[in-house]
Every structure is written in C-alpha cells, then in structure tokens.
C-alpha cells in the first residue's frame, strides 16, 4: 500500500538494465528500510440498556508510530472507522493519538487497523453480554446494522447481510449440540467498507465501478478495480458479467 525508496530504486534499475531487479535486505536493513504493524492501546466505554440495546460507544486510542510518519496515521483513522462497525451506535465518539517513538516506523499492515479494533470491540461486547445475561449471538442480532443504515458521520450502508449470517451461525451451533468439557464455539462479527464508500484517490469512477466492452469479434472485455491476488475475483467477476450478458 505504501511505496518505499527501495521499490523505486528497483524499478529504475530494471528500466536501465532492461532486466528484472530484486532488492534483498539483510536483517538490519529490514528494520530500517521497511515498516511494521501499528501497536495500539485502547480505552473503550459502552453504554447500553438492560435489554442489551446499545446506546453509545466511546473509543480512545493511542498508537505507537515509530520515528517517522508513513501511513500509520491512516491506520489510526481507519481503526476509528472500523470501531463503529458493524453495530448501530446512536452515539459514537472516537479520539485517536499517534505518538512518535524511538522505534521502527509503523505503517500499513494486513488489516490496517481493523484487527485491533475488532478484537477489543468484540471482546468487550462479549463481556457486556455476560454481565447482562444475554446470549452473545442475540446481542449482536439485536444491534447489528441493517440495509439503508447511516453510520453517524461515516458512511451510508446500502446492503448488509449480518443478520442472515448470524442466523446461519446460530443454526450451525445448535446442530453441533452439547460440546465436550472445555470446548466451545466463539462468535464475533466484523464489518468492512467496500464498494464506493471512499474514493481516496479522486478517480473518475467509484471503487465498485466496472466497464464492459463488447468487441466486433463478439468477445467481451471486463475492466474492474479489483486486484487478483488469489482470492478469485477474476473468476467471480467474469461469472457475474457472463450472467448479466446472458
């Protein structure tokens, strides 16, 4: 997600030599030339009725940024965004602080602020459900986002299948029946922004847009912003396009 100087050097050298160039770092160089995940320290408060209906959430996060800025500031913003998902909070407040520290610089890493916020948020929700004597699935079903819901100051949710997902999980757990001692099934929920919620780079098309071009020979070209890294997007989107075109 973030380009470093070494990557630019590799590209320029490859252009000059007309050959592939690979930069291999030793252990010491790895710590100085690359970035790491952002450590985060959370302070959370939840407000709810006795029946489990959520009323408010307050989040304060202090992140360890390392010696330089990098994309860690974006991770701080995103963890505040993810903390408001996937439940309905009539009142939500987030305060985030990124501190410079005498450590390796932090930046974008897999999840980009989502794993941290999800872990602490779901753990706290389980604690609240236990205190109120409410089933963890039921408290998530009661407060889960639904289609056409507006996240306060964040985004408009057009589609959301959280309740259907929880229903299937609940049915699966009941099918398993009673488990042996010291065994259990954990449940958590998580929401992720997708489609055209954000357009950070101000492109003329939304992130969820696609262009279909029909050629004179009858073949079809499909252009999307999805990057195939093994998740199967090329196959899935081709199937969707074929279905729509009949």
Short mmCIF file of C-alpha atoms in Angstrom, two decimals, residues 10-134:
data_model
loop_
_atom_site.label_atom_id
_atom_site.label_comp_id
_atom_site.label_asym_id
_atom_site.label_seq_id
_atom_site.Cartn_x
_atom_site.Cartn_y
_atom_site.Cartn_z
CA UNK A 10 14.39 -1.45 -8.15
CA UNK A 11 12.03 -0.08 -10.80
CA UNK A 12 14.56 2.47 -12.13
CA UNK A 13 17.39 -0.08 -12.23
CA UNK A 14 15.15 -2.54 -14.05
CA UNK A 15 14.32 0.11 -16.66
CA UNK A 16 18.00 1.00 -17.11
CA UNK A 17 19.20 -2.60 -17.38
CA UNK A 18 16.15 -4.00 -19.16
CA UNK A 19 16.29 -6.91 -16.74
CA UNK A 20 14.39 -7.91 -13.58
CA UNK A 21 15.85 -6.38 -10.42
CA UNK A 22 15.28 -7.73 -6.93
CA UNK A 23 16.36 -5.96 -3.76
CA UNK A 24 17.23 -8.32 -0.91
CA UNK A 25 17.63 -6.82 2.57
CA UNK A 26 19.59 -8.26 5.46
CA UNK A 27 18.07 -8.30 8.93
CA UNK A 28 19.40 -4.89 9.95
CA UNK A 29 18.29 -3.26 6.69
CA UNK A 30 14.86 -4.84 7.06
CA UNK A 31 14.27 -2.87 10.26
CA UNK A 32 15.48 0.44 8.83
CA UNK A 33 14.05 0.29 5.30
CA UNK A 34 10.63 -1.27 5.91
CA UNK A 35 7.65 -0.66 8.17
CA UNK A 36 5.81 -2.72 10.78
CA UNK A 37 2.29 -3.12 12.16
CA UNK A 38 0.97 -0.33 14.39
CA UNK A 39 0.74 -1.20 18.11
CA UNK A 40 -2.45 0.29 19.58
CA UNK A 41 -3.59 0.92 23.14
CA UNK A 42 -7.37 1.05 23.54
CA UNK A 43 -9.66 2.58 26.13
CA UNK A 44 -13.33 1.72 25.49
CA UNK A 45 -16.67 2.56 27.06
CA UNK A 46 -20.04 1.09 26.10
CA UNK A 47 -23.48 2.35 27.09
CA UNK A 48 -26.49 0.05 26.84
CA UNK A 49 -29.96 -0.66 28.20
CA UNK A 50 -30.64 -3.68 30.39
CA UNK A 51 -32.12 -5.49 27.38
CA UNK A 52 -28.78 -5.14 25.56
CA UNK A 53 -29.70 -2.29 23.22
CA UNK A 54 -26.56 -0.25 22.58
CA UNK A 55 -26.81 3.47 23.28
CA UNK A 56 -23.27 4.81 22.97
CA UNK A 57 -19.64 3.90 22.39
CA UNK A 58 -16.57 5.93 23.29
CA UNK A 59 -13.16 4.94 21.96
CA UNK A 60 -9.77 6.43 22.80
CA UNK A 61 -6.73 5.01 21.03
CA UNK A 62 -3.04 5.78 21.41
CA UNK A 63 -0.88 4.33 18.65
CA UNK A 64 2.87 3.81 18.59
CA UNK A 65 4.01 5.50 15.40
CA UNK A 66 7.75 4.97 15.42
CA UNK A 67 10.28 7.54 14.28
CA UNK A 68 8.53 8.77 11.12
CA UNK A 69 5.04 9.41 9.80
CA UNK A 70 4.38 6.89 6.99
CA UNK A 71 0.85 5.50 6.57
CA UNK A 72 0.37 4.81 10.27
CA UNK A 73 -1.72 7.96 10.57
CA UNK A 74 -4.19 6.44 8.13
CA UNK A 75 -4.30 3.26 10.22
CA UNK A 76 -5.25 5.43 13.19
CA UNK A 77 -8.14 6.96 11.25
CA UNK A 78 -9.30 3.59 9.95
CA UNK A 79 -9.31 1.95 13.36
CA UNK A 80 -11.74 4.65 14.44
CA UNK A 81 -13.87 3.93 11.40
CA UNK A 82 -13.82 0.17 11.98
CA UNK A 83 -14.68 0.62 15.65
CA UNK A 84 -18.11 1.89 14.60
CA UNK A 85 -18.83 -1.32 12.64
CA UNK A 86 -20.91 -3.49 12.38
CA UNK A 87 -23.40 -2.37 15.04
CA UNK A 88 -25.77 0.54 15.44
CA UNK A 89 -24.44 3.13 17.86
CA UNK A 90 -26.80 6.13 18.19
CA UNK A 91 -23.89 7.99 19.80
CA UNK A 92 -20.28 7.37 18.86
CA UNK A 93 -17.07 9.19 19.74
CA UNK A 94 -13.51 8.41 18.73
CA UNK A 95 -10.33 10.15 19.91
CA UNK A 96 -7.09 8.99 18.33
CA UNK A 97 -3.48 9.91 19.09
CA UNK A 98 -0.37 8.84 17.21
CA UNK A 99 2.86 9.19 19.16
CA UNK A 100 6.37 9.44 17.78
CA UNK A 101 8.53 6.81 19.47
CA UNK A 102 12.16 5.72 19.32
CA UNK A 103 11.23 2.54 17.47
CA UNK A 104 10.80 1.29 13.90
CA UNK A 105 8.21 3.21 11.89
CA UNK A 106 4.71 1.76 11.74
CA UNK A 107 2.54 1.76 8.65
CA UNK A 108 0.00 -0.23 6.66
CA UNK A 109 -0.11 -3.92 7.51
CA UNK A 110 -2.70 -6.60 6.77
CA UNK A 111 -5.98 -5.35 8.19
CA UNK A 112 -4.76 -1.76 8.52
CA UNK A 113 -6.31 -1.01 11.94
CA UNK A 114 -9.20 -3.46 11.63
CA UNK A 115 -7.79 -6.46 13.58
CA UNK A 116 -7.05 -4.33 16.63
CA UNK A 117 -10.44 -2.60 16.76
CA UNK A 118 -12.31 -5.85 16.08
CA UNK A 119 -10.51 -7.78 18.82
CA UNK A 120 -11.12 -5.24 21.57
CA UNK A 121 -14.65 -4.33 20.44
CA UNK A 122 -15.87 -7.92 20.17
CA UNK A 123 -14.21 -8.87 23.46
CA UNK A 124 -15.95 -6.00 25.23
CA UNK A 125 -19.31 -6.89 23.68
CA UNK A 126 -18.93 -10.46 24.97
CA UNK A 127 -18.18 -9.10 28.45
CA UNK A 128 -21.29 -6.92 28.34
CA UNK A 129 -23.44 -9.82 27.14
CA UNK A 130 -22.13 -11.93 30.03
CA UNK A 131 -22.85 -9.18 32.57
CA UNK A 132 -26.41 -8.76 31.24
CA UNK A 133 -27.06 -12.49 30.94
CA UNK A 134 -27.75 -12.25 27.19
#
